[in-house]
Amino acid sequence: MKRKKNTLATLSQVARAAGVGTTTVSRVINGGDRVSPETLAKVNRAIESLGYTPNHAARVLKGDRTKTIGLIIPSIADPFFSSCAEAAQAVARANDSLLIVVSTGNDLKNELENVNVLAGHRVDGLIIAAANSQRQSLCRLLQSLRMPIVAIDRPILNLNVPSVVANNFLAARSAVRHLIGHGRKNIGCLTGESELFTIQERIRGYRAATKQAGLRCILEASIHDYDSAFRCIERLFQSKYPPDGLFTLKNSTTIFVFEVLQKLGIRMPDPIALLGFDDFELASTVRPSISVVRQPVQDLGRVAAELLFEQLFKSEPREGAGRQTIRTLTLETELICRRSCGCLPSD
Amino acid sequence: MKRKKNTLATLSQVARAAGVGTTTVSRVINGGDRVSPETLAKVNRAIESLGYTPNHAARVLKGDRTKTIGLIIPSIADPFFSSCAEAAQAVARANDSLLIVVSTGNDLKNELENVNVLAGHRVDGLIIAAANSQRQSLCRLLQSLRMPIVAIDRPILNLNVPSVVANNFLAARSAVRHLIGHGRKNIGCLTGESELFTIQERIRGYRAATKQAGLRCILEASIHDYDSAFRCIERLFQSKYPPDGLFTLKNSTTIFVFEVLQKLGIRMPDPIALLGFDDFELASTVRPSISVVRQPVQDLGRVAAELLFEQLFKSEPREGAGRQTIRTLTLETELICRRSCGCLPSD
DNA sequence: ATGAAAGCGCTAACAC
DNA sequence: GTGTTAGCGCTTTCAT
């Protein structure tokens, strides 16, 4: 009676119950090769009646794959990342693996801690959207893991890992060009947190487009809520060159700006054309419907996971292979034209 | 040179490097009690230089808690469940545990499989929003796990597990009463998938309110997309008693119905008052803004996790305790009045 | 076709 | 304070 109570059945209990050796049971739960039909039946019966499930930890301890991969993202509740996670999980499942998702709140300390937790679980590989992807501490830690890593949405520049990102630069540039094509001469670019790689790329795209067209660059990066959006837009409209077009670099900004414009009674697309980065469910439902740049969100998650498993599978014979060139997969975006940019008749 | 290449450092390697025994290292990584300062420093140096992280699997194998809990939900990408997950993860972290989220797509087979996967990982406990919470197969499986389980959003009626749910019945009843208070005499109730526990409760609430007020019961449960919503609303308006109020039981239905009403040029709140179940980010942004019943989404996840850990902590001395009465925590909802129901001036 | 036994990395008695 | 050692549940040679 020294047995820990409350504990699930073990392989050797199954073996005893079935009157066979542990090896045989092991064979059965691993496909049942080299086992006679009768033995197989016996063992299966024992497994069934004891409600046996192999202990993953013990298998892991034997040193093979853990069949577990980690995904580190800023937030699970963020639709962008949760969609990525869902897609990645599907790929993991298809590869007989479990995806463990952890969120960091864009905080470096959490990030390091989470990496360590996943390392402790000996995940086979890691997908990461790093809060600040350039931190030395993070890079060193990731490097020391010696496991396949894929960066998603935000490349890790000073580390030799492949990344999967949307083509933020091109997307932004062509979005702004689109507004220019609608005859806009004073296009403002609005956003929050401008430290993020993605946002910076979009800003770069905005700059490229306006510069090439010889337009003023009106950049406001301080929009964190409705109030800051309100103040910002008020200010813009009182300035010497009030905007006739607005390019918002992220979902929440788009929404805040839209709300403010509505509140102020400023109509879209005239006098203001609005174009947002990132699509969202109700962009087509609001009036006017909002034109957006759509990222291939699901694809980001899927491709990142696929890339990871690819590395995983070929990582065995890696001694011989020369240092792989770093791959960055850039996924193309899509411009969804609705009413707020002036493409569709204004209802 | 028999060492598996590519493998992370082990405790005994650290011990050797530091010139101490394994116990000492173990003590250090578990808080460093009963270790002299010098030894501690030595060991920590060794840990640092080897980039050592304790192998979780080995710890688990020793038989204690895995410090891991599972969350089974229909979809990670669904904002409702991802918010629950985020909140639950915070609680898990606070209890020094890892939350593993898996999604089932509301499919029983996936569900069973996922339960088995988590069982294999020997999670300490489980939070589950079951696709069909009444399935025998699921109940049997869960029962056989012998671990603390908490149901979320959808109670598991024929199993002795506590559940955390919003008060769907009361919420729906008072929502409908609210419409009645606005003078509505013909209130339609629209939804998709009516098998879900939550939806059924909401229907019950709708029935109770209309019955008590002596109103007709107009129930349409076949709205799965824009088109079905369109057909349904067209039909309702051609009927003998066209509705003057609409109560939509889930997010997507609310949105489809809103889109259709807009398309048909039917204004809100007159001639049609609209009230939806579940809040969403843009409900306040669309015109007219949509009145909704708001569930305490975060709380659901948080409370469920808290309840689970509570069970976990008191589960040791459980031989003596009589069979605990099943607890169902019912969280109250909130009616958010915007314009679509007629509460605010119609702008 | 089947089993005995070693060992994966760690913790917890139990010695010293 | 510190080290020795016996397992935890499983896979995997190596015999039979």
XYZ file of C-alpha atoms (C1' of nucleotides) in Angstrom:
726
model
C 0.000 0.000 0.000
C 2.875 2.350 -0.646
C 1.326 3.385 -3.952
C 0.518 7.017 -4.319
C -3.222 7.228 -4.242
C -4.956 9.013 -7.001
C -2.330 8.137 -9.538
C -3.126 6.935 -13.026
C -2.273 3.430 -14.138
C 1.254 2.668 -15.265
C 2.592 0.519 -17.984
C 3.850 -2.123 -15.608
C 0.454 -2.350 -13.948
C -0.980 -3.021 -17.355
C 1.693 -5.612 -17.946
C 0.906 -7.369 -14.698
C -2.825 -7.246 -15.361
C -2.319 -8.733 -18.784
C 0.217 -11.251 -17.561
C 2.922 -10.100 -19.958
C 6.196 -8.208 -19.790
C 6.525 -4.458 -19.962
C 8.197 -4.644 -23.321
C 5.142 -6.210 -24.831
C 2.859 -3.528 -23.508
C 5.244 -0.922 -24.798
C 5.088 -2.536 -28.191
C 1.325 -2.553 -28.134
C 0.962 1.115 -27.327
C 3.504 1.939 -29.981
C 1.744 0.327 -32.867
C 1.511 -3.317 -31.894
C 4.128 -4.737 -34.213
C 5.773 -8.033 -33.354
C 2.962 -8.993 -31.070
C 0.719 -11.989 -31.540
C -2.952 -11.236 -32.039
C -3.953 -12.953 -28.808
C -1.407 -11.078 -26.720
C -2.432 -7.883 -28.382
C -6.041 -8.459 -27.462
C -5.151 -9.327 -23.895
C -3.054 -6.237 -23.471
C -5.627 -3.990 -25.063
C -8.225 -5.333 -22.710
C -6.010 -4.567 -19.746
C -5.320 -1.059 -21.052
C -8.996 -0.460 -21.515
C -10.032 -1.680 -18.109
C -7.354 0.278 -16.292
C -7.978 3.407 -18.327
C -4.304 3.525 -19.068
C -2.683 6.478 -20.810
C 1.075 6.480 -21.394
C 2.908 8.957 -19.208
C 4.323 11.557 -21.516
C 7.004 12.606 -19.055
C 8.482 9.153 -18.927
C 8.632 8.964 -22.679
C 10.284 12.333 -22.876
C 12.810 11.277 -20.337
C 13.981 8.535 -22.631
C 15.465 11.338 -24.623
C 13.581 11.512 -27.845
C 11.367 14.213 -29.165
C 8.852 15.611 -26.755
C 6.417 16.124 -29.612
C 5.710 19.502 -28.160
C 6.355 22.924 -29.624
C 6.015 26.320 -28.030
C 4.436 29.498 -29.298
C 5.290 32.755 -27.579
C 3.041 35.685 -28.363
C 2.220 39.020 -26.774
C -1.403 38.142 -26.107
C -3.750 35.227 -26.557
C -6.753 37.507 -26.609
C -5.463 39.520 -29.537
C -7.368 38.285 -32.608
C -4.276 38.515 -34.746
C -2.210 36.251 -32.568
C -4.991 33.915 -31.578
C -5.646 33.268 -35.244
C -1.967 32.560 -35.752
C -2.097 30.224 -32.782
C -5.099 28.355 -34.109
C -3.407 27.819 -37.450
C -0.154 26.774 -35.838
C -1.977 24.357 -33.612
C -3.555 22.691 -36.603
C -0.125 22.130 -38.128
C 1.240 20.853 -34.834
C -1.588 18.395 -34.535
C -1.019 17.226 -38.075
C 2.554 16.507 -37.026
C 1.411 14.612 -33.978
C 2.593 17.351 -31.671
C 1.149 19.555 -28.983
C 1.345 23.319 -29.223
C 1.879 25.179 -25.979
C 0.898 28.823 -26.209
C 2.165 31.367 -23.737
C 1.622 35.087 -23.752
C 3.994 37.773 -22.594
C 2.075 41.017 -22.641
C 4.953 42.367 -24.713
C 7.090 42.312 -21.618
C 10.717 41.246 -21.834
C 10.849 39.756 -18.379
C 7.804 37.578 -19.031
C 9.296 36.651 -22.313
C 12.526 35.366 -20.841
C 10.616 33.543 -18.163
C 8.330 31.934 -20.703
C 11.230 30.824 -22.831
C 12.691 29.183 -19.776
C 9.456 27.454 -18.927
C 9.210 26.065 -22.428
C 12.857 25.096 -22.339
C 12.136 23.266 -19.101
C 9.406 21.382 -20.899
C 11.976 20.534 -23.526
C 9.807 21.638 -26.416
C 11.215 20.462 -29.718
C 11.048 23.937 -31.191
C 9.787 27.429 -30.728
C 7.767 29.991 -32.617
C 8.120 33.457 -31.244
C 6.741 36.921 -31.789
C 9.224 38.786 -29.668
C 8.221 41.930 -27.817
C 11.528 43.543 -28.491
C 13.233 41.245 -30.877
C 16.585 42.953 -30.653
C 17.286 42.437 -26.962
C 20.615 40.820 -26.311
C 19.296 38.893 -23.337
C 16.600 37.280 -25.426
C 18.927 36.453 -28.270
C 21.484 34.903 -25.999
C 18.859 32.833 -24.265
C 17.335 31.641 -27.517
C 20.747 30.830 -28.880
C 21.620 28.754 -25.850
C 18.550 26.623 -26.404
C 20.040 25.025 -29.461
C 16.650 24.199 -30.828
C 14.878 25.150 -34.034
C 13.233 28.545 -33.741
C 11.028 30.477 -36.105
C 10.236 34.134 -35.651
C 6.774 35.264 -36.579
C 5.500 38.747 -37.388
C 8.690 40.236 -35.996
C 12.064 39.021 -37.298
C 14.917 38.543 -34.893
C 17.603 40.333 -36.784
C 20.750 39.444 -34.908
C 20.028 35.774 -34.631
C 20.234 33.121 -37.268
C 16.582 32.115 -37.300
C 14.119 32.157 -40.168
C 11.133 34.429 -39.897
C 7.681 34.610 -41.344
C 6.277 38.078 -41.765
C 3.789 39.972 -43.852
C 5.267 42.395 -46.323
C 4.490 45.397 -44.179
C 6.570 47.812 -46.187
C 5.078 47.047 -49.557
C 1.598 46.796 -48.105
C 1.847 50.220 -46.531
C 3.419 51.803 -49.562
C 0.764 50.567 -51.931
C -1.968 51.468 -49.478
C -0.734 55.051 -49.360
C -0.318 55.076 -53.104
C -3.893 53.974 -53.314
C -4.981 57.003 -51.316
C -2.823 59.155 -53.540
C -4.568 57.598 -56.497
C -7.786 58.908 -54.997
C -6.341 62.378 -55.307
C -5.309 62.847 -51.684
C -2.587 65.380 -51.150
C -2.266 65.500 -47.383
C -2.183 62.037 -45.967
C -1.685 61.598 -42.255
C -0.192 58.458 -40.809
C -1.525 57.526 -37.369
C -0.465 54.852 -34.930
C 0.425 53.858 -31.384
C 3.584 52.099 -30.204
C 6.014 52.819 -32.973
C 8.808 50.628 -31.612
C 7.400 47.465 -33.125
C 9.102 46.137 -36.205
C 5.846 45.829 -38.085
C 4.840 49.400 -37.363
C 8.235 50.692 -38.365
C 8.024 48.877 -41.652
C 4.620 50.353 -42.282
C 5.928 53.792 -41.478
C 8.754 53.195 -43.905
C 6.185 52.294 -46.544
C 4.211 55.426 -45.803
C 7.349 57.547 -46.035
C 8.396 55.978 -49.304
C 5.031 56.596 -50.918
C 4.602 60.164 -49.738
C 8.166 61.102 -50.521
C 7.979 59.719 -54.026
C 4.777 61.652 -54.621
C 6.286 64.782 -53.159
C 3.757 64.906 -50.341
C 4.137 66.115 -46.789
C 4.861 63.525 -44.155
C 2.377 63.805 -41.291
C 3.193 61.182 -38.728
C 1.461 60.837 -35.360
C 2.534 57.911 -33.231
C 0.847 58.718 -29.984
C -2.617 57.245 -30.363
C -3.355 54.886 -27.523
C -7.044 55.399 -26.893
C -10.093 57.361 -27.935
C -8.975 60.500 -26.157
C -5.514 60.645 -27.647
C -7.067 59.996 -31.045
C -9.488 62.829 -30.447
C -6.807 65.293 -29.491
C -4.635 64.234 -32.376
C -7.325 64.637 -34.987
C -8.463 67.938 -33.579
C -4.923 69.164 -33.774
C -4.475 67.955 -37.325
C -7.580 69.719 -38.445
C -6.558 72.976 -36.900
C -3.152 72.823 -38.511
C -2.135 74.734 -41.574
C -2.495 71.685 -43.773
C -5.477 69.657 -42.627
C -5.359 66.118 -43.937
C -7.625 64.798 -46.652
C -6.572 61.223 -46.066
C -5.685 59.108 -43.053
C -3.669 55.934 -42.991
C -3.921 54.095 -39.668
C -1.265 51.533 -38.927
C -3.057 49.206 -36.585
C -6.434 47.912 -35.742
C -7.096 49.777 -32.547
C -5.930 53.043 -34.072
C -8.248 52.544 -37.007
C -11.156 52.023 -34.678
C -10.362 54.972 -32.442
C -9.927 57.236 -35.406
C -13.128 56.009 -36.961
C -15.003 56.700 -33.747
C -13.550 60.163 -33.473
C -14.365 61.054 -37.044
C -17.911 59.924 -36.459
C -18.162 61.914 -33.282
C -16.831 65.014 -34.986
C -19.197 64.548 -37.891
C -16.349 64.344 -40.340
C -17.506 62.149 -43.163
C -15.624 59.534 -45.104
C -14.383 59.284 -47.797
C -14.956 63.011 -48.112
C -13.523 65.177 -46.783
C -11.377 62.424 -45.252
C -10.458 59.135 -46.851
C -9.594 56.458 -44.326
C -7.524 53.354 -44.904
C -6.472 51.011 -42.133
C -3.853 48.350 -41.650
C -5.320 45.010 -40.591
C -8.774 43.787 -41.364
C -11.365 43.050 -38.704
C -14.730 41.416 -38.688
C -16.819 44.542 -38.579
C -14.828 46.687 -40.951
C -17.428 45.827 -43.571
C -20.367 46.435 -41.271
C -19.731 49.936 -40.024
C -20.878 52.904 -42.064
C -19.020 53.731 -44.080
C -17.352 50.362 -44.392
C -13.624 50.672 -43.856
C -11.030 49.890 -46.493
C -8.084 47.971 -45.123
C -4.887 46.137 -45.822
C -5.465 42.516 -44.963
C -2.634 40.359 -43.696
C -2.724 36.635 -44.318
C -3.044 35.972 -40.610
C -3.779 32.276 -40.752
C -0.995 31.748 -43.233
C 1.514 33.408 -40.934
C 0.773 30.883 -38.211
C 0.564 27.965 -40.553
C 3.721 28.719 -42.492
C 5.697 29.428 -39.337
C 4.717 26.071 -37.912
C 5.431 24.297 -41.166
C 8.834 25.896 -41.323
C 9.543 24.783 -37.798
C 8.635 21.169 -38.472
C 10.687 21.268 -41.620
C 13.715 22.216 -39.551
C 12.799 19.611 -36.999
C 12.692 16.832 -39.530
C 15.918 17.654 -41.229
C 17.760 18.637 -38.094
C 19.152 15.172 -37.468
C 21.757 15.160 -40.220
C 22.821 18.696 -39.548
C 26.460 18.231 -38.710
C 27.444 18.053 -42.334
C 25.262 20.797 -43.686
C 26.905 24.152 -44.014
C 25.363 27.031 -42.136
C 21.976 27.411 -43.656
C 21.283 30.823 -45.084
C 18.682 32.634 -43.054
C 15.346 32.469 -44.668
C 12.761 35.174 -44.296
C 9.423 34.266 -45.714
C 7.531 37.372 -46.683
C 3.854 36.854 -47.212
C 1.932 39.182 -49.457
C -1.009 41.218 -48.292
C -4.244 42.223 -49.899
C -5.897 45.605 -50.253
C -9.585 45.332 -49.398
C -11.359 48.298 -50.927
C -14.539 49.336 -49.206
C -16.145 52.742 -48.894
C -13.972 54.712 -46.520
C -11.217 55.217 -49.085
C -13.586 56.277 -51.806
C -13.518 53.178 -53.961
C -17.146 52.223 -53.670
C -20.054 54.588 -54.215
C -20.722 56.241 -50.910
C -23.928 54.334 -50.324
C 31.311 10.465 -26.613
C 28.102 8.527 -26.321
C 26.204 11.660 -25.327
C 23.304 12.601 -27.496
C 24.443 15.670 -29.311
C 22.260 18.689 -29.168
C 20.941 17.874 -25.761
C 20.638 20.402 -22.989
C 22.739 20.190 -19.857
C 21.645 17.901 -17.049
C 21.737 18.284 -13.350
C 24.549 15.813 -12.918
C 26.653 17.652 -15.466
C 26.172 20.756 -13.418
C 27.127 18.808 -10.310
C 30.300 17.547 -11.926
C 31.196 20.996 -13.241
C 30.706 22.492 -9.816
C 32.446 19.633 -8.096
C 29.491 18.823 -5.857
C 26.861 16.109 -5.560
C 23.579 16.062 -7.366
C 21.594 16.660 -4.219
C 23.326 19.947 -3.695
C 22.490 21.101 -7.165
C 18.945 19.955 -6.658
C 18.794 21.976 -3.471
C 20.129 25.027 -5.236
C 17.591 24.954 -8.029
C 14.844 24.403 -5.488
C 15.499 27.438 -3.397
C 19.009 26.962 -2.123
C 18.235 26.069 1.469
C 20.795 24.155 3.487
C 23.568 25.142 1.156
C 26.599 27.165 2.157
C 26.987 30.495 0.379
C 30.212 29.427 -1.313
C 28.737 26.207 -2.650
C 25.691 28.082 -3.768
C 27.818 30.518 -5.721
C 29.847 27.720 -7.280
C 26.763 25.850 -8.348
C 25.076 28.934 -9.693
C 28.152 29.676 -11.731
C 28.092 26.206 -13.185
C 24.385 26.489 -13.946
C 24.934 29.791 -15.659
C 27.834 28.666 -17.763
C 26.116 25.499 -18.894
C 22.846 27.250 -19.544
C 21.149 24.661 -17.449
C 17.367 24.415 -17.161
C 15.807 21.668 -15.052
C 14.127 19.000 -17.116
C 10.465 19.234 -16.351
C 9.780 15.678 -17.457
C 12.176 14.259 -14.933
C 10.587 16.230 -12.170
C 7.156 15.106 -13.194
C 8.319 11.554 -13.210
C 9.187 11.807 -9.567
C 5.474 11.784 -9.075
C 4.524 15.181 -7.799
C 2.409 17.818 -9.384
C 3.181 18.569 -12.982
C 2.303 22.203 -12.372
C 0.408 22.104 -15.570
C -3.305 22.513 -16.186
C -5.296 22.030 -19.348
C -7.951 24.169 -20.967
C -10.166 22.622 -23.601
C -12.182 25.033 -25.692
C -13.956 24.950 -29.035
C -11.689 27.538 -30.631
C -8.668 29.603 -29.737
C -9.558 32.208 -32.312
C -12.970 32.874 -30.820
C -12.657 36.119 -28.835
C -14.875 34.790 -26.077
C -12.732 31.754 -25.427
C -9.404 33.402 -26.047
C -10.281 35.984 -23.415
C -11.169 33.204 -21.031
C -7.874 31.547 -21.856
C -5.899 34.697 -21.227
C -7.518 35.164 -17.831
C -7.048 31.523 -16.921
C -3.419 31.690 -17.936
C -2.842 34.604 -15.614
C -4.233 32.604 -12.713
C -2.180 29.585 -13.683
C 0.956 31.660 -13.777
C 0.146 33.131 -10.398
C -0.003 29.569 -9.127
C 3.314 28.737 -10.696
C 1.672 26.566 -13.309
C 1.547 26.325 -17.062
C -1.742 26.443 -18.925
C -2.019 24.252 -21.983
C -4.795 25.322 -24.310
C -6.234 22.991 -26.895
C -9.134 23.588 -29.221
C -11.652 21.088 -30.477
C -13.706 22.829 -33.111
C -16.732 21.659 -31.134
C -16.021 18.157 -32.303
C -16.485 15.233 -29.934
C -13.745 13.136 -31.455
C -11.193 15.939 -31.139
C -12.408 16.503 -27.659
C -11.782 12.960 -26.528
C -8.424 12.969 -28.233
C -7.443 16.224 -26.573
C -8.462 14.971 -23.177
C -6.236 11.983 -23.744
C -3.327 14.125 -24.811
C -3.643 16.230 -21.684
C -4.050 13.127 -19.589
C -0.851 11.851 -21.144
C 0.839 15.034 -20.048
C -0.505 14.368 -16.585
C -1.978 17.810 -16.163
C -2.959 18.456 -12.564
C -6.436 19.546 -13.553
C -8.695 20.463 -16.414
C -10.971 23.299 -17.437
C -13.343 22.365 -20.180
C -15.988 23.951 -22.357
C -17.446 20.773 -23.766
C -18.879 20.689 -27.255
C -21.656 18.405 -26.205
C -21.389 18.250 -22.495
C -23.844 15.418 -22.124
C -22.004 12.748 -24.088
C -21.510 9.566 -22.160
C -18.148 8.907 -23.739
C -16.812 12.249 -22.585
C -18.190 11.883 -19.091
C -16.754 8.424 -18.687
C -13.386 9.544 -19.903
C -13.325 12.586 -17.654
C -14.414 10.501 -14.719
C -11.639 8.004 -15.280
C -9.081 10.774 -15.077
C -9.634 11.191 -11.367
C -8.407 14.740 -11.469
C -10.032 18.036 -10.559
C -12.140 19.358 -13.393
C -14.039 22.569 -13.816
C -16.599 23.119 -16.533
C -16.760 26.548 -18.074
C -19.571 28.210 -20.018
C -21.280 24.844 -20.393
C -21.990 22.729 -17.313
C -21.507 18.997 -17.440
C -24.752 17.914 -15.930
C -24.256 14.227 -15.338
C -20.838 14.517 -13.794
C -19.906 15.718 -10.382
C -17.824 18.717 -11.425
C -18.298 22.360 -10.531
C -19.042 24.775 -13.328
C -18.652 28.452 -13.961
C -21.240 29.989 -16.227
C -22.894 33.288 -16.930
C -26.491 33.560 -15.883
C -27.780 33.126 -19.390
C -31.399 32.642 -18.394
C -31.724 35.739 -16.272
C -29.699 37.794 -18.687
C -31.922 36.859 -21.595
C -35.108 37.332 -19.640
C -34.228 40.791 -18.479
C -32.959 41.724 -21.919
C -36.303 40.791 -23.440
C -38.106 42.560 -20.636
C -36.053 45.577 -21.460
C -37.337 45.498 -25.034
C -40.841 45.048 -23.698
C -40.234 48.082 -21.547
C -39.568 49.970 -24.748
C -43.083 49.105 -25.797
C -42.225 46.246 -28.144
C -45.048 43.804 -28.713
C -43.596 41.441 -31.276
C -40.141 40.407 -30.326
C -38.325 37.901 -32.464
C -35.570 35.705 -31.090
C -32.832 34.842 -33.579
C -29.895 32.462 -33.346
C -27.808 29.709 -34.914
C -26.891 26.368 -33.334
C -29.538 25.928 -30.687
C -28.071 22.749 -29.190
C -25.612 24.612 -27.005
C -26.439 24.877 -23.341
C -25.909 28.615 -23.300
C -28.214 29.199 -26.241
C -30.904 27.013 -24.743
C -30.777 28.947 -21.517
C -31.096 32.178 -23.407
C -34.056 30.805 -25.307
C -35.605 29.799 -22.012
C -35.142 33.360 -20.793
C -36.743 34.720 -23.931
C -39.667 32.342 -23.548
C -40.165 33.259 -19.910
C -40.238 36.972 -20.613
C -42.545 36.822 -23.617
C -44.877 34.357 -21.978
C -45.201 36.407 -18.845
C -45.978 39.480 -20.903
C -48.466 37.567 -23.003
C -46.466 38.075 -26.174
C -46.040 35.845 -29.162
C -42.975 33.617 -29.276
C -41.129 34.090 -32.551
C -38.093 31.859 -32.554
C -35.716 31.386 -35.489
C -32.715 29.180 -34.878
C -31.387 28.795 -38.388
C -29.138 31.803 -38.838
C -25.682 30.720 -39.860
C -24.574 33.438 -42.241
C -25.613 36.623 -43.956
C -27.841 34.848 -46.438
C -29.801 32.838 -43.927
C -30.207 35.991 -41.866
C -31.470 37.791 -44.945
C -34.024 35.145 -45.793
C -35.161 34.931 -42.207
C -35.718 38.638 -41.796
C -37.450 38.939 -45.120
C -39.783 36.179 -44.073
C -40.476 37.740 -40.712
C -41.394 41.041 -42.289
C -43.772 39.470 -44.726
C -45.508 37.544 -41.987
C -48.805 38.495 -40.434
C -47.097 39.885 -37.355
C -43.891 41.625 -38.368
C -41.546 42.102 -35.432
C -40.865 45.432 -33.803
C -38.014 44.065 -31.747
C -35.225 41.547 -32.312
C -33.235 39.686 -29.706
C -30.174 37.963 -31.139
C -28.603 35.233 -29.044
C -25.035 35.275 -30.223
C -22.439 37.559 -31.597
C -22.364 36.391 -35.171
C -26.145 36.429 -35.386
C -26.222 39.969 -34.085
C -23.763 41.043 -36.720
C -25.510 39.269 -39.585
C -28.844 40.673 -38.548
C -27.406 44.132 -38.210
C -25.916 43.918 -41.691
C -29.183 42.709 -43.160
C -31.210 45.440 -41.503
C -28.794 47.996 -42.841
C -28.968 46.519 -46.296
C -32.747 46.517 -46.250
C -32.831 50.083 -45.004
C -34.732 49.096 -41.887
C -33.741 51.519 -39.193
C -33.060 50.929 -35.547
C -34.456 51.399 -32.967
C -37.503 52.227 -35.073
C -39.196 50.395 -36.571
C -36.994 47.637 -35.154
C -35.284 47.626 -31.790
C -32.231 45.366 -31.690
C -30.615 43.841 -28.648
C -27.824 41.306 -28.836
C -26.290 38.746 -26.527
C -22.525 39.206 -26.082
C -20.678 42.451 -26.393
C -18.010 43.056 -29.001
C -15.494 45.761 -29.587
C -17.324 47.546 -32.345
C -20.828 47.337 -30.975
C -20.381 50.921 -29.838
C -18.849 52.073 -33.090
C -21.427 50.994 -35.636
C -24.387 53.244 -36.360
C -26.615 52.888 -34.564
C -24.521 51.522 -31.729
C -25.825 48.153 -30.624
C -27.231 47.463 -27.175
C -26.045 44.168 -25.771
C -25.920 41.837 -22.836
C -22.345 41.671 -21.680
C -20.950 38.543 -20.117
C -18.090 38.817 -17.654
C -15.795 36.965 -20.025
C -12.538 37.503 -18.195
C -14.166 36.563 -14.922
C -15.366 33.288 -16.332
C -11.825 32.256 -17.159
C -10.377 33.637 -13.985
C -12.930 32.134 -11.643
C -12.806 28.766 -13.356
C -9.050 28.645 -12.909
C -9.270 29.803 -9.337
C -11.819 27.146 -8.577
C -9.567 24.544 -10.109
C -6.579 25.527 -8.025
C -8.754 25.604 -4.968
C -9.642 21.979 -5.601
C -6.044 21.200 -6.318
C -4.823 22.606 -3.044
C -7.376 20.947 -0.878
C -7.373 17.681 -2.749
C -4.644 16.119 -0.643
C -6.695 15.535 2.488
C -9.709 14.395 0.603
C -10.166 10.889 1.894
C -11.975 12.154 4.948
C -14.107 14.790 3.305
C -17.610 13.717 2.426
C -18.657 14.047 -1.182
C -18.546 17.715 -1.884
C -21.783 19.175 -3.120
C -21.486 20.223 -6.714
C -20.954 23.886 -7.002
C -22.146 25.916 -9.930
C -20.899 29.445 -9.933
C -23.264 31.669 -11.836
C -21.809 35.005 -12.823
C -24.082 37.931 -13.394
C -24.245 39.802 -16.658
C -24.680 43.417 -17.512
C -27.077 45.139 -19.881
C -25.236 47.690 -21.973
C -27.751 50.147 -23.332
C -26.766 51.868 -26.539
C -28.900 53.175 -29.345
C -30.239 50.133 -31.152
C -32.732 49.333 -28.405
C -34.008 52.869 -28.128
C -32.391 53.878 -24.885
C -30.213 56.658 -26.167
C -31.408 59.465 -28.409
C -31.151 58.238 -31.949
C -28.251 60.531 -32.770
C 7.113 -13.390 -30.353
C 8.449 -12.143 -25.705
C 10.974 -10.709 -21.489
C 14.884 -8.897 -18.315
C 17.238 -5.145 -17.243
C 19.613 -0.727 -17.941
C 19.048 3.973 -17.871
C 16.797 8.762 -19.199
C 17.152 13.427 -15.241
C 15.520 14.334 -11.222
C 14.133 14.217 -5.977
C 14.106 12.529 -1.359
C 15.307 9.479 2.157
C 19.077 8.398 4.566
C 23.842 8.471 5.810
C 27.912 11.065 7.114
C 26.131 20.977 4.802
C 26.809 17.538 1.713
C 26.938 13.031 -0.820
C 24.874 8.231 -2.024
C 21.408 5.934 -3.808
C 16.900 4.205 -5.015
C 13.377 4.718 -7.814
C 9.505 7.620 -10.838
C 7.354 5.170 -15.986
C 8.931 4.368 -19.975
C 11.866 2.579 -24.239
C 15.251 -0.270 -25.885
C 19.037 -3.332 -26.570
C 19.978 -8.014 -26.086
C 18.785 -12.593 -24.997
C 15.836 -16.323 -25.429
